mmCIF file of C-alpha atoms and ligand atoms in Angstrom:
data_model
loop_
_atom_site.group_PDB
_atom_site.id
_atom_site.type_symbol
_atom_site.label_atom_id
_atom_site.label_comp_id
_atom_site.label_asym_id
_atom_site.label_seq_id
_atom_site.Cartn_x
_atom_site.Cartn_y
_atom_site.Cartn_z
ATOM 1 C CA LEU A 1 10.868 -3.616 -32.686
ATOM 2 C CA GLU A 2 13.739 -5.195 -31.032
ATOM 3 C CA PRO A 3 13.414 -6.408 -27.590
ATOM 4 C CA LYS A 4 16.513 -4.414 -26.686
ATOM 5 C CA GLU A 5 14.576 -0.932 -27.934
ATOM 6 C CA GLU A 6 11.450 -1.981 -25.869
ATOM 7 C CA PHE A 7 13.480 -2.310 -22.869
ATOM 8 C CA GLU A 8 14.933 1.372 -23.179
ATOM 9 C CA HIS A 9 11.382 3.111 -23.017
ATOM 10 C CA SER A 10 10.477 0.860 -19.864
ATOM 11 C CA SER A 11 11.211 2.308 -16.614
ATOM 12 C CA LEU A 12 10.725 0.358 -13.340
ATOM 13 C CA ALA A 13 8.165 0.073 -10.661
ATOM 14 C CA VAL A 14 10.899 1.903 -8.353
ATOM 15 C CA ASP A 15 10.851 5.036 -10.611
ATOM 16 C CA VAL A 16 6.957 5.279 -10.313
ATOM 17 C CA MET A 17 6.220 4.168 -6.722
ATOM 18 C CA ARG A 18 5.494 6.737 -3.560
ATOM 19 C CA PRO A 19 7.092 7.673 -1.532
ATOM 20 C CA ARG A 20 9.633 9.852 -3.779
ATOM 21 C CA ARG A 21 12.747 10.405 -1.698
ATOM 22 C CA SER A 22 11.696 13.826 -0.957
ATOM 23 C CA ASP A 23 8.044 12.866 0.221
ATOM 24 C CA PRO A 24 7.119 12.013 3.771
ATOM 25 C CA SER A 25 7.707 7.755 4.295
ATOM 26 C CA LEU A 26 5.065 5.418 3.589
ATOM 27 C CA ALA A 27 2.240 5.614 6.066
ATOM 28 C CA VAL A 28 1.822 2.038 7.465
ATOM 29 C CA LEU A 29 0.394 0.166 10.244
ATOM 30 C CA THR A 30 1.891 -2.436 12.267
ATOM 31 C CA GLN A 31 0.045 -5.714 12.896
ATOM 32 C CA GLU A 32 -0.046 -5.313 16.823
ATOM 33 C CA GLY A 33 0.880 -2.775 19.105
ATOM 34 C CA MET A 34 -0.669 0.260 17.782
ATOM 35 C CA SER A 35 -3.378 2.007 19.741
ATOM 36 C CA VAL A 36 -6.747 2.980 18.274
ATOM 37 C CA GLY A 37 -6.128 6.519 18.877
ATOM 38 C CA GLU A 38 -2.873 6.309 16.847
ATOM 39 C CA VAL A 39 -4.282 4.388 14.009
ATOM 40 C CA GLU A 40 -7.004 7.052 14.088
ATOM 41 C CA ALA A 41 -4.519 9.898 13.928
ATOM 42 C CA LEU A 42 -2.485 8.442 11.260
ATOM 43 C CA VAL A 43 -5.643 7.808 9.203
ATOM 44 C CA GLU A 44 -7.024 11.172 9.849
ATOM 45 C CA SER A 45 -3.359 12.975 8.964
ATOM 46 C CA THR A 46 -3.331 11.525 5.678
ATOM 47 C CA HIS A 47 -5.765 11.337 2.581
ATOM 48 C CA TYR A 48 -4.458 8.053 1.534
ATOM 49 C CA SER A 49 -7.128 5.321 0.439
ATOM 50 C CA GLY A 50 -5.240 2.597 2.001
ATOM 51 C CA PHE A 51 -2.472 1.437 3.975
ATOM 52 C CA PRO A 52 0.022 -1.500 4.261
ATOM 53 C CA VAL A 53 0.078 -3.401 7.409
ATOM 54 C CA VAL A 54 3.463 -4.662 8.174
ATOM 55 C CA VAL A 55 5.015 -6.880 11.226
ATOM 56 C CA SER A 56 7.111 -4.037 12.762
ATOM 57 C CA GLU A 57 8.693 -0.820 11.643
ATOM 58 C CA GLU A 58 11.879 -2.242 11.906
ATOM 59 C CA SER A 59 11.173 -5.121 9.478
ATOM 60 C CA GLN A 60 8.788 -3.505 7.039
ATOM 61 C CA ARG A 61 7.728 -7.027 6.027
ATOM 62 C CA LEU A 62 4.574 -7.165 4.573
ATOM 63 C CA VAL A 63 1.517 -8.696 6.238
ATOM 64 C CA GLY A 64 -1.845 -7.282 4.269
ATOM 65 C CA PHE A 65 -3.395 -4.129 3.271
ATOM 66 C CA VAL A 66 -6.391 -2.339 4.391
ATOM 67 C CA LEU A 67 -8.632 0.148 2.919
ATOM 68 C CA ARG A 68 -9.085 3.472 4.727
ATOM 69 C CA ARG A 69 -13.001 3.323 4.295
ATOM 70 C CA ASP A 70 -13.072 -0.131 6.144
ATOM 71 C CA LEU A 71 -10.695 1.066 8.820
ATOM 72 C CA LEU A 72 -12.728 4.353 9.780
ATOM 73 C CA ILE A 73 -15.939 2.174 9.691
ATOM 74 C CA SER A 74 -14.872 -0.522 11.923
ATOM 75 C CA ILE A 75 -13.413 1.789 14.434
ATOM 76 C CA ASP A 76 -16.108 4.015 14.540
ATOM 77 C CA ASN A 77 -18.563 0.522 15.062
ATOM 78 C CA ALA A 78 -16.012 -0.909 17.743
ATOM 79 C CA ARG A 79 -16.153 2.484 19.556
ATOM 80 C CA LYS A 80 -20.143 2.686 19.517
ATOM 81 C CA ARG A 81 -20.896 -0.953 20.042
ATOM 82 C CA GLN A 82 -17.978 -3.012 21.246
ATOM 83 C CA GLU A 83 -17.479 -2.997 25.115
ATOM 84 C CA GLY A 84 -14.598 -1.276 26.476
ATOM 85 C CA ILE A 85 -13.033 -0.183 23.062
ATOM 86 C CA VAL A 86 -11.342 3.281 24.064
ATOM 87 C CA SER A 87 -8.470 5.223 22.381
ATOM 88 C CA ALA A 88 -5.814 3.133 24.511
ATOM 89 C CA SER A 89 -6.936 -0.248 23.192
ATOM 90 C CA ILE A 90 -4.477 -2.108 20.986
ATOM 91 C CA VAL A 91 -5.500 -2.451 17.395
ATOM 92 C CA VAL A 92 -4.403 -6.382 16.392
ATOM 93 C CA PHE A 93 -4.283 -7.731 12.649
ATOM 94 C CA THR A 94 -2.460 -10.922 13.936
ATOM 95 C CA GLU A 95 -4.242 -14.351 14.100
ATOM 96 C CA HIS A 96 -3.591 -14.789 17.748
ATOM 97 C CA MET A 97 -3.802 -12.167 20.264
ATOM 98 C CA PRO A 98 -0.637 -10.606 21.808
ATOM 99 C CA ALA A 99 -0.031 -10.931 25.382
ATOM 100 C CA GLN A 100 -1.822 -8.140 27.201
ATOM 101 C CA ALA A 101 -1.863 -6.712 30.700
ATOM 102 C CA ALA A 102 -4.383 -7.768 32.934
ATOM 103 C CA ASP A 103 -5.789 -4.383 33.159
ATOM 104 C CA ALA A 104 -5.461 -3.075 29.782
ATOM 105 C CA PRO A 105 -8.662 -2.099 27.740
ATOM 106 C CA PRO A 106 -9.731 -5.095 25.553
ATOM 107 C CA ALA A 107 -7.983 -4.910 22.182
ATOM 108 C CA LEU A 108 -9.644 -4.178 18.576
ATOM 109 C CA ARG A 109 -9.112 -6.805 16.505
ATOM 110 C CA LEU A 110 -9.406 -5.927 12.624
ATOM 111 C CA ARG A 111 -8.052 -9.042 10.990
ATOM 112 C CA GLY A 112 -11.015 -9.650 9.410
ATOM 113 C CA ILE A 113 -10.952 -6.240 7.331
ATOM 114 C CA MET A 114 -7.371 -6.803 6.131
ATOM 115 C CA ASP A 115 -6.568 -7.996 2.226
ATOM 116 C CA LEU A 116 -3.980 -11.028 3.427
ATOM 117 C CA SER A 117 -2.570 -11.096 -0.229
ATOM 118 C CA PRO A 118 -2.219 -7.666 -1.562
ATOM 119 C CA PHE A 119 -0.480 -7.726 -4.836
ATOM 120 C CA THR A 120 2.934 -6.834 -5.023
ATOM 121 C CA VAL A 121 5.832 -6.466 -7.662
ATOM 122 C CA THR A 122 9.673 -5.963 -6.995
ATOM 123 C CA ASP A 123 11.169 -2.566 -7.143
ATOM 124 C CA HIS A 124 13.014 -4.043 -10.323
ATOM 125 C CA THR A 125 9.825 -5.040 -12.100
ATOM 126 C CA PRO A 126 9.526 -3.150 -15.737
ATOM 127 C CA MET A 127 6.610 -0.725 -15.501
ATOM 128 C CA ASP A 128 5.114 -2.350 -18.832
ATOM 129 C CA ILE A 129 4.718 -5.600 -16.743
ATOM 130 C CA THR A 130 3.558 -3.848 -14.019
ATOM 131 C CA VAL A 131 0.833 -1.880 -16.277
ATOM 132 C CA ASP A 132 -0.052 -5.279 -17.761
ATOM 133 C CA ILE A 133 -0.702 -6.845 -14.260
ATOM 134 C CA PHE A 134 -2.922 -3.555 -13.485
ATOM 135 C CA ARG A 135 -5.199 -4.056 -16.626
ATOM 136 C CA LYS A 136 -5.461 -7.927 -16.323
ATOM 137 C CA LEU A 137 -6.260 -7.969 -12.762
ATOM 138 C CA GLY A 138 -8.118 -4.600 -12.400
ATOM 139 C CA LEU A 139 -5.989 -3.635 -9.481
ATOM 140 C CA ARG A 140 -6.367 -0.195 -7.839
ATOM 141 C CA GLN A 141 -2.939 -0.381 -6.237
ATOM 142 C CA CYS A 142 0.170 -2.516 -5.982
ATOM 143 C CA LEU A 143 2.811 -2.647 -3.232
ATOM 144 C CA VAL A 144 6.504 -2.419 -4.043
ATOM 145 C CA THR A 145 8.910 -4.480 -2.166
ATOM 146 C CA HIS A 146 12.817 -5.347 -2.234
ATOM 147 C CA ASN A 147 13.996 -8.451 -0.480
ATOM 148 C CA GLY A 148 10.945 -8.924 1.267
ATOM 149 C CA ARG A 149 10.874 -5.498 2.681
ATOM 150 C CA LEU A 150 7.819 -3.084 1.834
ATOM 151 C CA LEU A 151 9.285 -0.182 -0.094
ATOM 152 C CA GLY A 152 6.467 1.797 -1.674
ATOM 153 C CA ILE A 153 3.023 1.806 -3.402
ATOM 154 C CA ILE A 154 1.650 2.268 -6.632
ATOM 155 C CA THR A 155 -1.917 3.408 -7.589
ATOM 156 C CA LYS A 156 -3.780 3.196 -10.581
ATOM 157 C CA LYS A 157 -3.428 7.242 -10.714
ATOM 158 C CA ASP A 158 0.295 6.992 -10.212
ATOM 159 C CA ILE A 159 0.588 4.801 -13.382
ATOM 160 C CA LEU A 160 -2.029 7.042 -15.500
ATOM 161 C CA LYS A 161 0.423 10.055 -14.401
ATOM 162 C CA HIS A 162 3.426 7.796 -15.388
ATOM 163 C CA MET A 163 1.615 6.948 -18.686
ATOM 164 C CA ALA A 164 0.797 10.807 -19.414
ATOM 165 C CA GLN A 165 4.451 11.563 -18.814
ATOM 166 C CA ILE A 166 5.620 9.104 -21.136
ATOM 167 C CA ALA A 167 3.427 10.174 -23.934
ATOM 168 C CA ASN A 168 4.618 13.697 -23.452
ATOM 169 C CA ARG A 169 8.158 12.855 -23.740
ATOM 170 C CA ASP A 170 7.576 10.173 -26.426
ATOM 171 C CA PRO A 171 4.408 10.183 -28.422
ATOM 172 C CA ASP A 172 5.843 7.174 -30.578
ATOM 173 C CA SER A 173 6.238 5.064 -27.441
ATOM 174 C CA ILE A 174 4.440 1.904 -28.461
ATOM 175 C CA LEU A 175 4.376 0.529 -24.780
ATOM 176 C CA PHE A 176 1.624 2.343 -23.163
ATOM 177 C CA ASN A 177 -0.694 3.218 -26.343
HETATM 178 P P1 ADP B 201 -4.702 7.767 -5.682
HETATM 179 O O1 ADP B 201 -3.541 7.702 -6.386
HETATM 180 O O2 ADP B 201 -5.811 7.139 -6.435
HETATM 181 O O3 ADP B 201 -4.957 9.475 -5.548
HETATM 182 P P2 ADP B 201 -4.513 7.364 -3.215
HETATM 183 O O4 ADP B 201 -5.091 8.811 -2.490
HETATM 184 O O5 ADP B 201 -4.445 6.189 -2.000
HETATM 185 O O6 ADP B 201 -4.885 7.136 -4.355
HETATM 186 O O7 ADP B 201 -2.533 8.076 -2.902
HETATM 187 C C1 ADP B 201 -2.406 9.245 -3.245
HETATM 188 C C2 ADP B 201 -0.792 9.120 -3.560
HETATM 189 O O8 ADP B 201 -0.191 8.972 -2.263
HETATM 190 C C3 ADP B 201 -0.685 8.428 -4.640
HETATM 191 O O9 ADP B 201 0.878 8.654 -5.429
HETATM 192 C C4 ADP B 201 -0.195 6.822 -3.989
HETATM 193 O O10 ADP B 201 0.985 6.501 -4.578
HETATM 194 C C5 ADP B 201 0.456 7.651 -2.344
HETATM 195 N N1 ADP B 201 -0.039 6.720 -1.639
HETATM 196 C C6 ADP B 201 -1.187 5.867 -1.335
HETATM 197 N N2 ADP B 201 -0.838 5.208 -0.123
HETATM 198 C C7 ADP B 201 -0.030 5.438 0.448
HETATM 199 C C8 ADP B 201 0.236 5.488 1.947
HETATM 200 N N3 ADP B 201 -0.125 4.552 2.564
HETATM 201 N N4 ADP B 201 1.389 5.941 2.319
HETATM 202 C C9 ADP B 201 2.221 6.823 1.529
HETATM 203 N N5 ADP B 201 1.835 7.117 0.229
HETATM 204 C C10 ADP B 201 0.760 6.581 -0.223
#
């Protein structure tokens, strides 16, 4: 097969990632400033297995990735065992503590449960390469960026659905079988 033909079969990470144009935006956590109550509300209003952590809503610069399970367990433990942790406590993923008012409740530090180097591809990465990375590294999800800004997420299931679509459309596609 000519390289050119192979290229025609391949979609890009941006075609497979979520959210789609019509979907609600990516559910992200900011590295500092969200309260325990806000984090709980976000996690409970979705069913996602994980959440990217960004510097700020405006910058959308990726800092890390936290699993839903780890977030829920850590918050639950902290509420039960850590002195002063309440809904208004600030959740902190940064290394250093942000300045807080003297009368603010203690912050909840969660850097320890964050994956500091989640795998990323750019929006223009061909899907055959992305699939290869998933296979070789045994990824469950991968984040998609453009010029350092977080755009979306691709899970293993998203890839399986995409492969099924391709197989239906084009049973002879050599890329995914
Ligand atoms: P799975 O794909 O295995 O069901 P998830 O439950 O985490 O895994 O994701 C469900 C869908 O939501 C997938 O299509 C995925 O791309 C998307 N998704 C995952 N995490 C987020 C997130 N934090 N914000 C928005 N969409 C997400």
